[in-house]
Coordinates of C-alpha atoms in Angstrom, one line a residue:
X127 CA 20.9 -16.6 -47.7
X128 CA 22.5 -18.9 -45.1
X129 CA 25.7 -18.1 -43.2
X130 CA 28.7 -19.9 -44.6
X131 CA 29.9 -22.2 -41.8
X132 CA 33.3 -23.9 -41.6
X133 CA 32.0 -27.4 -41.1
X134 CA 35.2 -29.4 -40.5
X135 CA 34.7 -29.5 -36.7
X136 CA 37.1 -32.4 -36.1
X137 CA 37.0 -35.0 -33.4
X138 CA 38.7 -32.7 -30.8
X139 CA 35.9 -30.2 -30.9
X140 CA 33.1 -32.8 -30.8
X141 CA 34.9 -34.5 -27.8
X142 CA 35.1 -31.1 -25.9
X143 CA 31.4 -30.2 -26.7
X144 CA 30.3 -33.6 -25.5
X145 CA 31.4 -32.7 -21.9
X146 CA 28.8 -29.8 -21.7
X147 CA 25.0 -29.7 -21.4
X148 CA 23.7 -30.2 -24.9
X149 CA 20.9 -27.6 -24.9
X150 CA 22.9 -25.1 -27.1
X151 CA 21.4 -23.0 -29.9
X152 CA 24.8 -21.9 -31.3
X153 CA 28.4 -22.9 -30.5
X154 CA 31.5 -21.7 -32.1
X155 CA 35.3 -21.8 -31.5
X156 CA 37.5 -18.8 -32.4
X157 CA 40.9 -17.3 -31.8
X158 CA 44.5 -18.2 -32.3
X159 CA 44.0 -21.8 -31.1
X160 CA 41.6 -22.4 -33.9
X161 CA 42.8 -20.3 -36.9
X162 CA 46.4 -19.9 -37.7
X163 CA 47.6 -16.4 -37.3
X164 CA 50.6 -14.8 -39.0
X165 CA 53.9 -15.4 -37.1
X166 CA 52.5 -18.5 -35.3
X167 CA 53.8 -22.0 -36.0
X168 CA 51.5 -25.0 -36.0
X169 CA 53.2 -26.2 -32.8
X170 CA 52.5 -22.9 -31.0
X171 CA 48.9 -22.9 -32.3
X172 CA 48.3 -26.4 -30.7
X173 CA 49.5 -25.0 -27.3
X174 CA 47.2 -21.9 -27.5
X175 CA 44.0 -21.8 -25.4
X176 CA 40.9 -22.8 -27.3
X177 CA 38.1 -20.2 -27.1
X178 CA 34.4 -21.1 -27.3
X179 CA 31.1 -19.3 -27.1
X180 CA 27.9 -21.2 -26.3
X181 CA 24.5 -19.5 -26.9
X182 CA 21.7 -21.1 -24.7
X183 CA 18.0 -20.5 -24.7
X184 CA 17.7 -20.9 -20.9
X185 CA 20.8 -19.8 -19.0
X186 CA 19.5 -20.9 -15.5
X187 CA 18.8 -24.4 -16.6
X188 CA 22.1 -24.6 -18.6
X189 CA 24.2 -23.4 -15.6
X190 CA 22.2 -25.8 -13.3
X191 CA 23.3 -28.7 -15.5
X192 CA 26.8 -27.5 -16.0
X193 CA 27.3 -27.0 -12.2
X194 CA 26.4 -30.7 -11.8
X195 CA 28.7 -31.8 -14.6
X196 CA 31.6 -29.3 -14.4
X197 CA 31.5 -27.6 -11.0
X198 CA 35.3 -27.2 -10.9
X199 CA 35.1 -24.9 -14.0
X200 CA 33.5 -22.1 -11.9
X201 CA 35.2 -19.7 -9.5
X202 CA 33.9 -19.1 -6.0
X203 CA 30.7 -17.7 -7.6
X204 CA 29.5 -21.3 -7.9
X205 CA 28.4 -21.0 -4.3
X206 CA 25.8 -18.4 -5.3
X207 CA 24.0 -21.0 -7.4
X208 CA 22.7 -21.0 -11.1
X209 CA 20.1 -18.3 -10.7
X210 CA 22.6 -15.8 -9.4
X211 CA 25.3 -16.9 -12.0
X212 CA 22.7 -16.3 -14.8
X213 CA 21.8 -12.9 -13.3
X214 CA 25.5 -11.9 -13.3
X215 CA 25.8 -13.2 -16.9
X216 CA 22.8 -11.3 -18.2
X217 CA 22.9 -8.0 -16.2
X218 CA 26.6 -7.0 -16.2
X219 CA 29.3 -6.4 -18.8
X220 CA 28.5 -7.8 -22.3
X221 CA 25.9 -10.4 -21.1
X222 CA 28.5 -13.2 -21.3
X223 CA 29.7 -15.5 -18.5
X224 CA 33.2 -16.8 -19.1
X225 CA 34.9 -19.7 -17.4
X226 CA 38.6 -19.6 -18.3
X227 CA 41.8 -21.8 -18.1
X228 CA 39.7 -24.9 -18.0
X229 CA 41.5 -28.2 -18.8
X230 CA 39.4 -30.4 -21.1
X231 CA 40.5 -33.4 -23.1
X232 CA 44.2 -32.5 -23.0
X233 CA 43.7 -28.8 -24.0
X234 CA 43.1 -25.6 -22.0
X235 CA 39.9 -23.9 -23.0
X236 CA 37.9 -20.7 -22.2
X237 CA 34.2 -20.7 -22.8
X238 CA 31.6 -17.9 -22.7
X239 CA 27.9 -18.5 -22.1
X240 CA 25.4 -16.0 -23.5
X241 CA 21.6 -16.2 -23.8
X242 CA 20.2 -16.7 -27.3
X243 CA 18.1 -13.6 -26.8
X244 CA 21.2 -11.4 -25.8
X245 CA 23.2 -12.8 -28.7
X246 CA 20.5 -11.9 -31.2
X247 CA 20.2 -8.4 -29.7
X248 CA 24.0 -7.9 -30.0
X249 CA 24.1 -9.2 -33.6
X250 CA 21.2 -7.0 -34.7
X251 CA 21.9 -3.8 -32.8
X252 CA 25.5 -3.9 -31.7
X253 CA 24.5 -3.3 -28.1
X254 CA 28.0 -4.3 -26.9
X255 CA 29.7 -5.6 -30.1
X256 CA 31.4 -8.2 -27.8
X257 CA 30.2 -11.4 -29.4
X258 CA 29.0 -9.7 -32.5
X259 CA 32.5 -8.5 -33.1
X260 CA 34.0 -12.0 -32.7
X261 CA 31.5 -13.1 -35.4
X262 CA 32.8 -10.5 -37.8
X263 CA 35.8 -12.7 -38.2
X264 CA 36.0 -16.4 -39.3
X265 CA 34.9 -18.8 -36.6
X266 CA 34.5 -22.5 -36.5
X267 CA 30.8 -23.2 -36.2
X268 CA 30.2 -26.3 -34.1
X269 CA 26.4 -26.1 -33.4
X270 CA 23.9 -24.1 -35.3
X271 CA 20.2 -24.8 -34.5
X272 CA 17.1 -24.1 -36.5
X273 CA 16.4 -20.8 -34.9
X274 CA 15.4 -18.6 -37.9
X275 CA 15.7 -15.4 -36.0
X276 CA 19.3 -16.2 -34.9
X277 CA 20.3 -17.3 -38.5
X278 CA 19.0 -14.0 -39.9
X279 CA 20.8 -12.0 -37.1
X280 CA 24.1 -13.7 -38.0
X281 CA 23.8 -12.6 -41.6
X282 CA 22.6 -9.0 -40.5
X283 CA 25.7 -8.7 -38.3
X284 CA 28.1 -9.5 -41.3
X285 CA 26.2 -7.0 -43.5
X286 CA 26.5 -4.3 -40.8
X287 CA 30.3 -5.0 -40.5
X288 CA 30.6 -4.4 -44.3
X289 CA 28.5 -1.2 -44.2
X290 CA 30.4 0.3 -41.3
X291 CA 33.7 -0.5 -43.0
X292 CA 32.6 1.1 -46.3
X293 CA 32.0 4.3 -44.4
X294 CA 35.6 4.3 -43.0
X295 CA 37.4 3.3 -46.2
X296 CA 38.2 5.5 -49.3
X297 CA 36.3 5.1 -52.6
X298 CA 38.7 2.4 -54.0
X299 CA 40.3 -0.3 -51.9
X300 CA 41.5 -3.9 -51.9
X301 CA 39.8 -7.0 -50.3
X302 CA 42.6 -7.0 -47.8
X303 CA 41.9 -3.4 -46.8
X304 CA 38.3 -4.3 -46.3
X305 CA 39.1 -7.4 -44.2
X306 CA 41.6 -5.5 -42.1
X307 CA 38.9 -2.8 -41.4
X308 CA 36.3 -5.4 -40.6
X309 CA 38.6 -7.4 -38.3
X310 CA 39.6 -4.2 -36.5
X311 CA 36.0 -3.0 -35.7
X312 CA 35.7 -4.9 -32.4
X313 CA 39.2 -3.8 -31.3
X314 CA 38.5 0.0 -31.8
X315 CA 38.3 1.5 -28.4
X316 CA 39.2 -1.8 -26.6
X317 CA 41.4 -0.8 -23.6
X318 CA 43.0 -4.2 -23.8
X319 CA 44.7 -3.1 -27.1
X320 CA 46.6 -0.6 -25.0
X321 CA 47.8 -3.2 -22.6
X322 CA 47.3 -6.9 -22.8
X323 CA 47.0 -7.6 -26.5
X324 CA 49.6 -8.0 -29.3
X325 CA 49.5 -4.7 -31.2
X326 CA 49.7 -6.4 -34.6
X327 CA 46.8 -8.7 -33.7
X328 CA 44.4 -7.4 -36.5
X329 CA 47.0 -7.8 -39.3
X330 CA 48.0 -11.3 -37.9
X331 CA 44.3 -12.4 -37.9
X332 CA 43.8 -11.3 -41.6
X333 CA 47.1 -12.2 -43.3
X334 CA 46.8 -16.0 -43.1
X335 CA 43.0 -16.1 -43.3
X336 CA 42.1 -14.1 -46.4
X337 CA 40.4 -17.2 -47.9
X338 CA 38.2 -17.7 -44.8
X339 CA 37.2 -14.0 -44.9
X340 CA 36.3 -14.4 -48.6
X341 CA 34.1 -17.4 -47.7
X342 CA 32.3 -15.3 -45.1
X343 CA 31.8 -12.1 -47.1
X344 CA 31.8 -12.9 -50.9
X345 CA 28.1 -13.4 -51.3
X346 CA 27.3 -10.2 -49.3
X347 CA 29.7 -8.2 -51.4
X348 CA 28.3 -9.6 -54.7
X349 CA 24.7 -8.8 -53.6
X350 CA 25.4 -5.3 -52.2
X351 CA 24.2 -2.5 -54.5
X352 CA 26.5 0.1 -52.9
X353 CA 29.8 -1.5 -54.2
X354 CA 31.4 -2.6 -57.4
X355 CA 33.2 -5.9 -56.4
X356 CA 35.9 -7.3 -58.7
X357 CA 36.9 -10.6 -57.0
X358 CA 39.4 -11.6 -59.7
X359 CA 41.4 -8.5 -59.0
X360 CA 40.6 -8.4 -55.3
X361 CA 39.4 -4.8 -55.7
X362 CA 36.3 -2.8 -54.7
X363 CA 34.8 0.6 -55.4
X364 CA 32.2 2.0 -53.0
X365 CA 29.7 4.9 -53.4
X366 CA 31.1 7.8 -51.4
X367 CA 28.5 10.4 -52.5
X368 CA 26.4 12.0 -49.7
X369 CA 23.4 10.0 -50.9
X370 CA 25.4 6.7 -50.9
X371 CA 26.8 7.5 -47.4
X372 CA 23.3 8.4 -46.1
X373 CA 22.0 5.0 -47.3
X374 CA 24.8 3.3 -45.5
X375 CA 24.4 5.3 -42.3
X376 CA 20.7 4.5 -42.3
X377 CA 21.5 0.8 -42.5
X378 CA 23.8 0.8 -39.5
X379 CA 22.8 -1.1 -36.3
X380 CA 20.6 1.0 -33.9
X381 CA 23.1 1.4 -31.1
X382 CA 25.8 2.7 -33.5
X383 CA 23.3 5.2 -34.9
X384 CA 22.5 6.4 -31.4
X385 CA 26.2 6.8 -30.5
X386 CA 26.8 8.8 -33.7
X387 CA 23.7 11.0 -32.9
X388 CA 25.1 11.6 -29.4
X389 CA 28.5 12.6 -30.8
X390 CA 27.1 15.0 -33.4
X391 CA 23.9 16.5 -31.9
X392 CA 24.5 19.3 -29.4
X393 CA 22.7 18.7 -26.0
X394 CA 19.2 20.2 -26.0
X395 CA 18.6 20.2 -29.8
X396 CA 16.9 16.8 -29.9
X397 CA 16.8 16.4 -33.7
X398 CA 15.6 13.1 -35.1
X399 CA 18.2 10.5 -36.1
X400 CA 17.5 10.7 -39.9
X401 CA 18.2 14.5 -39.9
X402 CA 21.5 14.0 -38.0
X403 CA 22.6 11.1 -40.2
X404 CA 21.9 13.3 -43.3
X405 CA 24.2 15.9 -41.9
X406 CA 26.9 13.3 -41.1
X407 CA 26.6 11.9 -44.7
X408 CA 27.7 15.2 -46.1
X409 CA 30.6 15.7 -43.6
X410 CA 34.1 15.0 -45.0
X411 CA 34.9 13.4 -41.6
X412 CA 32.0 11.0 -41.9
X413 CA 34.2 7.9 -41.5
X414 CA 35.9 9.3 -38.4
X415 CA 32.5 9.9 -36.8
X416 CA 31.5 6.3 -37.4
X417 CA 34.9 5.2 -36.0
X418 CA 34.3 7.2 -32.8
X419 CA 30.8 5.7 -32.5
X420 CA 32.1 2.2 -32.7
X421 CA 35.0 3.0 -30.3
X422 CA 32.5 4.3 -27.7
X423 CA 30.5 1.0 -27.8
X424 CA 33.6 -1.3 -27.6
X425 CA 35.3 0.8 -24.9
X426 CA 32.5 0.6 -22.4
X427 CA 31.7 -3.1 -23.0
X428 CA 35.4 -4.2 -22.9
X429 CA 36.0 -2.5 -19.6
X430 CA 32.8 -3.7 -17.9
X431 CA 33.2 -7.3 -19.2
X432 CA 36.9 -7.4 -18.1
X433 CA 35.9 -6.3 -14.6
X434 CA 33.2 -9.0 -14.5
X435 CA 35.8 -11.5 -15.7
X436 CA 37.9 -11.0 -12.6
X437 CA 34.9 -12.3 -10.5
X438 CA 33.9 -15.1 -12.9
X439 CA 37.5 -16.4 -13.4
X440 CA 38.7 -15.9 -9.8
X441 CA 41.9 -14.0 -8.8
X442 CA 44.5 -16.7 -9.5
X443 CA 43.1 -17.4 -13.0
X444 CA 42.9 -13.7 -13.8
X445 CA 46.5 -13.2 -12.9
X446 CA 47.6 -16.3 -14.9
X447 CA 45.5 -15.3 -18.0
X448 CA 46.6 -11.7 -17.9
X449 CA 50.3 -12.7 -17.7
X450 CA 49.9 -14.9 -20.8
X451 CA 48.3 -12.0 -22.7
X452 CA 51.1 -9.6 -21.7
X453 CA 53.7 -12.2 -22.9
X454 CA 51.9 -12.4 -26.3
X455 CA 52.0 -8.6 -26.5
X456 CA 55.7 -8.6 -25.7
X457 CA 56.4 -11.2 -28.4
X458 CA 54.4 -9.2 -30.9
X459 CA 56.2 -6.0 -30.1
X460 CA 59.6 -7.8 -30.6
X461 CA 58.5 -9.1 -34.0
X462 CA 57.7 -5.5 -35.1
X463 CA 55.6 -6.5 -38.2
X464 CA 55.7 -4.5 -41.4
X465 CA 51.9 -4.3 -41.7
X466 CA 50.6 -1.8 -39.2
X467 CA 47.4 -2.5 -37.3
X468 CA 44.2 -0.9 -38.7
X469 CA 42.4 0.6 -35.8

């Protein structure tokens, strides 16, 4: 199975991409500048910053080339050189190096660079859920190479998002319930949702993009033996028996299983993961435990990546970017949407 990609990249995206080193294994654009969100006009959307992620096989070589082509994009960290920049990228936060508030071709963009290896690790195991979480939601795929391992990891990440959401939902629910749950996974525990993000963000993402979510998830839902999917009615029924929940828990990414184990197993007992997950599967609060596990992953990566972002963006850009986020939060609060955010 191949990952459904939204192929209409448009001239704007191709022009922007052409200004970067071309050794990219995966590139996608995401966020409110790319997909319309509820309550945002077309005019506002065109003023929003465009967000990109570039996965590269060799970060040192890529940053070397990019420093030659786009030195002004970098903060004072450019003085440290490409090897140190790559080290900061790989060893701190969520293994992503962001340059933000960059003017390119008449638009303001932000782009994150991650190694292909780190991306596959996050997609498969939810080590930080930072980029994996962005890829739970519709994105505009711009470059997708022939790396079979990466392609398989992209699909595995979507399946994991579905499985985790099943565990947190009731026996019967709608497509919209599922997509709200999936879209909210990477915001659970994110400290920026307390200050700096529009509180209705998850609902805004889903409401105007139901069709994009269907394109992304319909094949996975049809093929999944754990669920009865009725696409015509937009309804689903999932197996909530202890056996069904155990199967789902065993299919979760490794890091999430470890976090759940840590939450449930008292210190010193050292039971194996399978035994602990069997216990969780029979717990009426199974969904809440899964939610806590996800929150613990997201919380730590969102804090460490944001601290790293101050250094990679520079102080002036950090203040400017944060003030824009706070303004969006204020506008969202004033709108007071009727659909409450799923956390």
